[in-house]
């Protein structure tokens, strides 16, 4: 009886001890959140500046055209069967707004911190929301893929900081900098382009977000995007859409997904 | 005995409860599981290995040189547009122009890869990087030794004068002293007052080159192009330098050109893909999302693609005749 009571007391003690340690860990983690550690500022409003891939982004390309996309033979029947009206009817009008394509869709981004460890990207084109979580989960691991696939999938983010330059560099510009790396999986199957060039649910998107100064004092956001898909691509599909920073959200104009335009 | 069994069950229940509480805590904690697993940022050196052979990927449409009049993605001044429309590609058949080559911008607009070497002084301090020439593109040197930019009256060349420095993990560079030339092979001009800012980012085996070209004469807004290259394990093979040859034009012949309003290729690209005229002719508004909304109700998609629709057709198919 005495031993049993001691066991109960032990369990209660463990409960308190572990709980306390957890609270401490939480406290120390919040002092160095992803937001605190950000080497570059991505927040604000950004507008697409469509100076490349214009014909594939600003207008809907011809049915059956997939130039510059290393589509696999398995993709061809889907490309040739593309039916935007059927997509719209089936509620799949957001197929060309998924994580593998959304940054190339002309529009505006609004980037904010949803919480200290989650960067949020809202798009006015298609009114999509991406949540970039700063976690250690490997893409495709059990916990990450437990939920149903979504257009924007599960995004794991990580800052890539740049070490301080050598002491010979006197210019402060040498010191600061870095990049954001995002890996996204667990996406619903979608389109890389509006005209039905597909990517599958097994696709993975790796992105690097970099910023660069513009000569007029503005800032450019460059999103280097690599889409890997063992089903519908023979090789990685790499694009790098870019955005200009805007002073405010006065031009923010949400529009719903459309499969026909 | 009975009491012991009961107490043991209580202990077991308490243990399960403890585990349950922690599982629930991990899932419902507002800071989320990431606070438990938040990664520390990866730290990279302030400079990366830039030298090497970098092969082009070809998945981005940045050349726009398959039809004579394709100014998509450009913001041209009226003067720039007029000069572009006056250009006749036959100029390149003139023996004195065959090896003229293309300007610095062709680094990202051309189809070739980059072969880059570094040069150091006797103290092993970096002096420069050199991006080797192709057959129709001059070698470019990026001076890394903080040397002074020459007078604006100094010689202007196709490659220009370029200085660079490492900034925030990227290599930034600026090119000036460009000879008047082109920003597209189809005759879109770039003046000798143009400036090009470069930024080279490396992520793993990918090198992304960002070009921001400004020209007070021919561009209303900067031309911004980004293009990625993959590190090549084998050195890129470059062909021999250009050797001029007879292409049907004699020295002293007229310079081929069009009256800008009579360019016979003016409508070709528009008709091929039902593209709006102002987009094909490089008007600024066409670069922003608002333009997409503007043409929503008037744009008619082209007929289905029937030939060269994939990678093999990366160059736009032109209609016969």
Coordinates of C-alpha atoms in Angstrom, one line a residue, chain A residues 1-2 4 6 17 20-21 45 75 81 84 94 99 106 110 113 118 127 133 144 146 201 204 207 221 227 259:
Chain A
X1 CA 0.0 0.0 0.0
X2 CA 2.8 2.4 1.0
X4 CA 1.6 2.2 -4.3
X6 CA 4.7 6.4 -3.4
X17 CA 8.7 18.3 -13.5
X20 CA 7.9 22.8 -15.8
X21 CA 10.7 21.8 -18.2
X45 CA 2.8 43.9 -50.2
X75 CA 1.4 14.0 -68.5
X81 CA -7.6 16.4 -72.3
X84 CA -11.5 24.2 -68.1
X94 CA -8.1 26.5 -58.2
X99 CA 1.7 26.0 -54.4
X106 CA 0.2 37.5 -61.9
X110 CA 0.6 40.1 -48.8
X113 CA 3.8 36.8 -39.6
X118 CA 4.6 30.9 -39.2
X127 CA -7.4 34.4 -52.8
X133 CA 5.9 26.9 -40.9
X144 CA 3.2 16.3 -42.1
X146 CA -1.5 13.1 -42.0
X201 CA 0.0 14.8 -55.4
X204 CA 7.5 18.6 -54.1
X207 CA 11.6 27.5 -53.1
X221 CA 11.6 39.7 -54.2
X227 CA 9.1 21.6 -58.9
X259 CA -10.2 27.8 -64.6

